[in-house]
Coordinates of C-alpha atoms and ligand atoms in Angstrom, one line a residue:
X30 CA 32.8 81.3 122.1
X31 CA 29.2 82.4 122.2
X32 CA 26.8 81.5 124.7
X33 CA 23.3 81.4 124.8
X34 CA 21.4 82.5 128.3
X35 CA 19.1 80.0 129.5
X36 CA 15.3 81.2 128.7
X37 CA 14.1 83.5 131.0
X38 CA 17.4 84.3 132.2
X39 CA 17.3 87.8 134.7
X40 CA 20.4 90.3 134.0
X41 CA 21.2 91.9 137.3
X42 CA 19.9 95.0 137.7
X43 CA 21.1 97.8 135.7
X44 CA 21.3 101.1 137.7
X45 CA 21.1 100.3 141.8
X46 CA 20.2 102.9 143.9
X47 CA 22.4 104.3 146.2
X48 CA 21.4 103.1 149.8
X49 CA 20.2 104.6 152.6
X50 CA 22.4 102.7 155.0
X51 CA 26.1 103.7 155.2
X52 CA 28.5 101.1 155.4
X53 CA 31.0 100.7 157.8
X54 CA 34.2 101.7 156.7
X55 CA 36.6 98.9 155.3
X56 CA 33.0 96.4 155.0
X57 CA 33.2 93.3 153.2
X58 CA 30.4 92.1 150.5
X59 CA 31.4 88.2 151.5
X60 CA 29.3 86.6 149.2
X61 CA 28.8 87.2 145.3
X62 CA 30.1 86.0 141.9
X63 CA 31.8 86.6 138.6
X64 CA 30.3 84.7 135.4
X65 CA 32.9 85.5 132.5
X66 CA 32.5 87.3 130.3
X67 CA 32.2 83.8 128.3
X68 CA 34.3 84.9 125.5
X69 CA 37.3 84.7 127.6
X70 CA 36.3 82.4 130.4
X71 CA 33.9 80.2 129.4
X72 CA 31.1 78.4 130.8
X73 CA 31.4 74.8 131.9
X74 CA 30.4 72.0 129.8
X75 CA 28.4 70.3 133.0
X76 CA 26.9 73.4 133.8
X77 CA 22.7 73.6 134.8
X78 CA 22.5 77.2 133.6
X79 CA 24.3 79.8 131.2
X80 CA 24.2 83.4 132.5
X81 CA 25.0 86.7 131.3
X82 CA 28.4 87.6 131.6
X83 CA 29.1 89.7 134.6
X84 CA 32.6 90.5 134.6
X85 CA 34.7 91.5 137.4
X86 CA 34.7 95.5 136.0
X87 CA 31.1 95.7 136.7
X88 CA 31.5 93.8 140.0
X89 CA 34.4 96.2 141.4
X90 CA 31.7 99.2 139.8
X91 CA 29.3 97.7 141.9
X92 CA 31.3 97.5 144.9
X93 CA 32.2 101.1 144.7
X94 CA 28.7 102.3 144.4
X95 CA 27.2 100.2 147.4
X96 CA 30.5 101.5 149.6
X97 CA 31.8 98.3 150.2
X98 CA 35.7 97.6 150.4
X99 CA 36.0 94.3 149.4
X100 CA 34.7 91.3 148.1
X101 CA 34.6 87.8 148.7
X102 CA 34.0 86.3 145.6
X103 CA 32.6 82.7 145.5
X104 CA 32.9 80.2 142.6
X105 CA 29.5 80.0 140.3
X106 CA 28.6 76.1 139.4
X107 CA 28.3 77.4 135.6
X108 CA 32.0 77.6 135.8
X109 CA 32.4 74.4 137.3
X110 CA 35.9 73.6 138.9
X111 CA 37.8 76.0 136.3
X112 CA 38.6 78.7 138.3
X113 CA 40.8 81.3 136.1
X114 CA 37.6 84.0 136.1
X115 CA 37.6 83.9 139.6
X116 CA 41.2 84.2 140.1
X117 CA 41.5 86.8 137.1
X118 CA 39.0 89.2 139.1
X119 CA 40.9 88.1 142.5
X120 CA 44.3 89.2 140.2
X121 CA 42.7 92.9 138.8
X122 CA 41.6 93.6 142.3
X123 CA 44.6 94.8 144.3
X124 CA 44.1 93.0 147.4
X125 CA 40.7 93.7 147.8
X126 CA 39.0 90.4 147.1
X127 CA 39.6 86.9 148.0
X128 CA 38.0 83.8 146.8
X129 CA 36.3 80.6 147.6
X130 CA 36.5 78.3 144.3
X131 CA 35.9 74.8 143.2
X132 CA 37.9 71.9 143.2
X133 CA 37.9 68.4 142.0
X134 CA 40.1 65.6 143.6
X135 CA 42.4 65.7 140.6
X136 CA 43.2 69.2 142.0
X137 CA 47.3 69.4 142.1
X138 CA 49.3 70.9 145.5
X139 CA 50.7 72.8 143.2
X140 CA 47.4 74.0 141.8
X141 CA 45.9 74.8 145.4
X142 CA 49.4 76.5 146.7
X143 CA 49.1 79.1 143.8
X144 CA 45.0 79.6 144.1
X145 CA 46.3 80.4 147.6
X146 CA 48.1 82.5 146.2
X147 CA 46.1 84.8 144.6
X148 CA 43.9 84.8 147.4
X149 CA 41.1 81.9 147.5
X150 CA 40.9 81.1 151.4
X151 CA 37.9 78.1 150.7
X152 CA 36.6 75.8 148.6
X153 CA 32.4 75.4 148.1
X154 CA 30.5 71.9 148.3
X155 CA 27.5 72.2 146.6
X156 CA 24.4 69.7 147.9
X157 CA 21.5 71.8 146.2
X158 CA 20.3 69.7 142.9
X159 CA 19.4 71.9 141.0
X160 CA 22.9 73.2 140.6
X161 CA 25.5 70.4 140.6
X162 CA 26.4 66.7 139.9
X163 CA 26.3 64.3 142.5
X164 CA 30.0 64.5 144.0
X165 CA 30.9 61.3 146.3
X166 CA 31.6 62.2 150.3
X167 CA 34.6 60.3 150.2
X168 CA 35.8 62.6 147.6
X169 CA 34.8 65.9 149.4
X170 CA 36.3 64.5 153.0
X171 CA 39.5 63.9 150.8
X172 CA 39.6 67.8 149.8
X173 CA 38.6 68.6 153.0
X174 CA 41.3 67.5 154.4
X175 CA 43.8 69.0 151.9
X176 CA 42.6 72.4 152.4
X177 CA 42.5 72.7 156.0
X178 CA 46.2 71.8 155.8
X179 CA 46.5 75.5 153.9
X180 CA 44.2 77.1 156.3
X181 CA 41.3 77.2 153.8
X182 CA 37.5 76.5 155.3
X183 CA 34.6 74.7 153.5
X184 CA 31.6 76.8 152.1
X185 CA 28.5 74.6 152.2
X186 CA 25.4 75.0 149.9
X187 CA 22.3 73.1 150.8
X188 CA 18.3 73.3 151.1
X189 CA 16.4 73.1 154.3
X190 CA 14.8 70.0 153.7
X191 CA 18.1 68.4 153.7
X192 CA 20.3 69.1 156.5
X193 CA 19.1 66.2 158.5
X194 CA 20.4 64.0 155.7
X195 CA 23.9 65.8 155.6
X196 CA 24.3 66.7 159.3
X197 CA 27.0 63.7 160.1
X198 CA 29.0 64.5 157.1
X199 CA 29.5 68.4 157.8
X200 CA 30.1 67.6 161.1
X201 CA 33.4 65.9 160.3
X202 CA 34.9 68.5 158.0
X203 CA 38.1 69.4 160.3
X204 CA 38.0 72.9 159.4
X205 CA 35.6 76.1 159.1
X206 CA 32.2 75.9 157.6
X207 CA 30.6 78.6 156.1
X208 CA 26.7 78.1 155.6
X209 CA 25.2 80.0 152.2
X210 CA 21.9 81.7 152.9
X211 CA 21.2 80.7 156.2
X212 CA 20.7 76.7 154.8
X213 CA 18.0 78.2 152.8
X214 CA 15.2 78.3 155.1
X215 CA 11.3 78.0 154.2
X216 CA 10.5 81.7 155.9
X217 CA 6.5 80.8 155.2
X218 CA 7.6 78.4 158.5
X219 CA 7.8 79.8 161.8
X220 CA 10.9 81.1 163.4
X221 CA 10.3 79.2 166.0
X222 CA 9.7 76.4 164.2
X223 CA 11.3 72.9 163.8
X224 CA 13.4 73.5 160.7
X225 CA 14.9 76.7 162.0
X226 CA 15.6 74.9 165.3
X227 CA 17.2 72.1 163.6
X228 CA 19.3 74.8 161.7
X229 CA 20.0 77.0 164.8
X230 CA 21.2 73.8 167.5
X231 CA 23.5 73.2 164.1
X232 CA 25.3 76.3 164.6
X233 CA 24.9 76.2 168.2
X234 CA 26.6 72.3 168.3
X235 CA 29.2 73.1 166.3
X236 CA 31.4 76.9 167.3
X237 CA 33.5 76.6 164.0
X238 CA 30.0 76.3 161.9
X239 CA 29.2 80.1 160.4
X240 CA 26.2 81.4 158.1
X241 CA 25.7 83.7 155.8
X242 CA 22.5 86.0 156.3
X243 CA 22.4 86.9 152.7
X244 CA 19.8 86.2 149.6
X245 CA 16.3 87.8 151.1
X246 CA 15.7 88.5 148.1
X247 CA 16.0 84.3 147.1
X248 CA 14.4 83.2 150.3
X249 CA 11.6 86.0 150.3
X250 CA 8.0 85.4 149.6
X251 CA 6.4 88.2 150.0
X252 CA 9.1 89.6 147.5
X253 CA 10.0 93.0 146.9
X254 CA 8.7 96.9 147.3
X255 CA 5.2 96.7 145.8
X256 CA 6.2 99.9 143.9
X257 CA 9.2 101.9 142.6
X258 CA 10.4 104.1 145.1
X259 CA 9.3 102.0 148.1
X260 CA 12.5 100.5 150.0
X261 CA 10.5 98.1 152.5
X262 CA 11.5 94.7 150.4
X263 CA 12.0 91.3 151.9
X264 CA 10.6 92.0 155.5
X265 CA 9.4 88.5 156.0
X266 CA 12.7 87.5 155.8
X267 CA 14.1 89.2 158.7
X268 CA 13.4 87.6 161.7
X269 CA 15.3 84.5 160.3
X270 CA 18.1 86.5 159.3
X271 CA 17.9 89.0 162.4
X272 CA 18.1 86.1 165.2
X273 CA 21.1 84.5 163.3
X274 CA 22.8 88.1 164.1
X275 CA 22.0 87.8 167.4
X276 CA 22.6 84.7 168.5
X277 CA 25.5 84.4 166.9
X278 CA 27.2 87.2 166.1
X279 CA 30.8 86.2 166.1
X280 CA 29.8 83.9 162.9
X281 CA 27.7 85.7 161.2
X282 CA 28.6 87.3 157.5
X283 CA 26.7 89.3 154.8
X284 CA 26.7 89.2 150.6
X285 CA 25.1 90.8 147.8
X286 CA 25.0 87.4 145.6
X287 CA 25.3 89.8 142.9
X288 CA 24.9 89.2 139.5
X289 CA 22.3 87.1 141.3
X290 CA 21.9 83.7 139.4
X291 CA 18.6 81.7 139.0
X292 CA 16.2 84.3 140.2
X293 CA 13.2 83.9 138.3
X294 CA 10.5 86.4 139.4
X295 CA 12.3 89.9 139.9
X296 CA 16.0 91.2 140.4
X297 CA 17.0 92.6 143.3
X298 CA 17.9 96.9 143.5
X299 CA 21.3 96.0 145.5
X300 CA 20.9 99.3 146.5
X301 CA 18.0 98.0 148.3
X302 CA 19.3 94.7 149.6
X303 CA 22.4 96.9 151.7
X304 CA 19.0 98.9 153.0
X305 CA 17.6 95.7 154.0
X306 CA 21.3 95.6 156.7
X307 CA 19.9 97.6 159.1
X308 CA 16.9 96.0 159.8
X309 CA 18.8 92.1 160.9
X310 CA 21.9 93.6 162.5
X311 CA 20.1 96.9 164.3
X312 CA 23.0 98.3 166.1
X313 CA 26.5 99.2 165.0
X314 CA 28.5 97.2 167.0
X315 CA 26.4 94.3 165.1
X316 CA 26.8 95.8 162.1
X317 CA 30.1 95.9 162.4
X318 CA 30.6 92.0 163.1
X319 CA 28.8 91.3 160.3
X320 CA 30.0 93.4 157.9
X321 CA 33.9 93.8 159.0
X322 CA 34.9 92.2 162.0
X323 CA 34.4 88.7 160.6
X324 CA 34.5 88.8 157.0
X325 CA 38.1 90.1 157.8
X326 CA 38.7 87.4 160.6
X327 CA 38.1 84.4 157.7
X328 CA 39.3 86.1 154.8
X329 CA 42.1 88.9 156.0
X330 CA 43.3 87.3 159.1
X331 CA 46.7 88.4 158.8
X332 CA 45.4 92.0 158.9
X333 CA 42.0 91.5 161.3
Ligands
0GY423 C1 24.0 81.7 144.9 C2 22.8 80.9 144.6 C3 22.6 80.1 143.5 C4 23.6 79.7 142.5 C5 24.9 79.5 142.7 O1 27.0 78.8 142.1 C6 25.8 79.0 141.7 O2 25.4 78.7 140.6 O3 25.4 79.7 143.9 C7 21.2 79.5 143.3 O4 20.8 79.3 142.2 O5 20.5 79.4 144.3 O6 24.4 81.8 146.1 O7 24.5 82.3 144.0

């Protein structure tokens, strides 16, 4: 089947640099995606957004380059709740990726037992607009519940702006809950400021509430490097990310969202993003956390 991008689409970017930063040995890219190819997989009918295809070759290529080990790959709403892409790439990667995928009440045990099988440990609850159909609470409680039972956690993805709103329904999900992107904050706020409280006495309220401290690039306004070359991208972006690290460190986790969906201005060098590491987890017993430690502790806890 063809597919047509939506306008102004942003391939990811072609030829990253290598980065400055070395990875930790065995680190884990926790957070990015596989779209397609749609000829083979394609695209949901509900979808908001048609992408490029970015197939799991070019994600295990990627991997390579950037020194990671493994991936975590997370279920893309243009794929809606069909998850074969995300369990092909799981399949093709010889134990080094697992998955977080989509589901829909109609979901089977049978269904969830053999996604467990080829490796998804979560299932994503999308709240951001934008991206997704409403989905009823009680509906999302009831999978909630069915996944614990195999040891799965919950991935949420929400804006700022909204927490409030949801903050008594993620604070009954019975198992682990993985916040993308920090709950996207507004980083033109202060650090200090209200919305990044509310955010931080979240995590602090709850011990089985983690974050991701991905996506500068997405939450960014001052954007990247003014000029080829330059590898100073995203800085105003660190003291969010940075006092996650630190203040929680046992629950903290790091992606490269590659191939990088919605971005509208620029796409990220991921070369540049794994630079960016260094400068929100400064030492490498941080570093380590973040980017071993507790990826494998959620994902590989039989081998952590
Ligand atoms: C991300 C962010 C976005 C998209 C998705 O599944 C998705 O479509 O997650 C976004 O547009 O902010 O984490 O990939």
């Amino acid at each position: 089947m063809d597919f047509t991008k939506t306008e102004g689409w942003l391939d990811w970017y072609a030829n990253p640099s290598k980065p400055r930063f070395k990875l930790p040995a065995g680190a884990v890219d926790a957070h990015c995606h596989v779209f397609g190819p749609g000829a083979q997989f394609p695209y949901a009918p509900e979808r908001k957004y048609t992408p490029c295809d970015a197939g799991k070759e070019a994600l295990f290529a990627l991997r390579d380059h950037l020194g990671f080990a493994r991936n975590v790959v997370v279920q893309a709403t243009c794929h809606g709740a069909d998850n074969s892409a995300l369990v092909d790439a799981l399949a093709h990667s010889a134990g080094t990726a697992r998955g977080v995928a989509t589901v829909r009440r109609s979901v089977t045990d049978n269904e969830l037992q053999s996604m467990h099988e080829a490796g998804v440990r979560g299932v994503r609850f999308n709240f951001v607009k934008r991206l997704v159909d409403f989905t009823p609470k009680d509906e999302l409680v009831e999978i909630a519940g069915r996944i614990a039972e195999l040891g799965w956690h919950v991935v949420i993805y929400f804006e700022a702006q909204d927490l409030p709103e949801l903050w008594d329904f993620f604070t009954v999900l019975p198992s682990d809950v993985v916040v993308d992107h920090m709950g996207r904050p507004d980083v033109a706020k202060p650090v200090d400021g209200p919305e990044f409280a509310l955010f931080m006495k979240f995590m602090r309220e709850h011990p089985n509430v983690w974050t991701k401290v991905s996506c500068p690039e997405r939450l960014s306004v001052t954007g990247p490097p003014a000029r080829d070359g330059e590898r100073d991208a995203y800085r105003d972006v660190v003291p969010f990310s940075q006092r996650m690290v630190e203040t929680f460190p046992d629950r903290v986790l790091w992606g490269t969202d590659w191939p990088h969906p919605n971005l509208k201005n620029h796409m990220p060098d991921d070369g540049l993003l794994v630079d960016f590491i260094p400068h929100i987890a400064t030492t490498p017993e941080l570093q380590r956390k973040l980017l071993v430690d507790n990826p494998m502790r959620l994902y590989w806890p039989e081998e952590a």
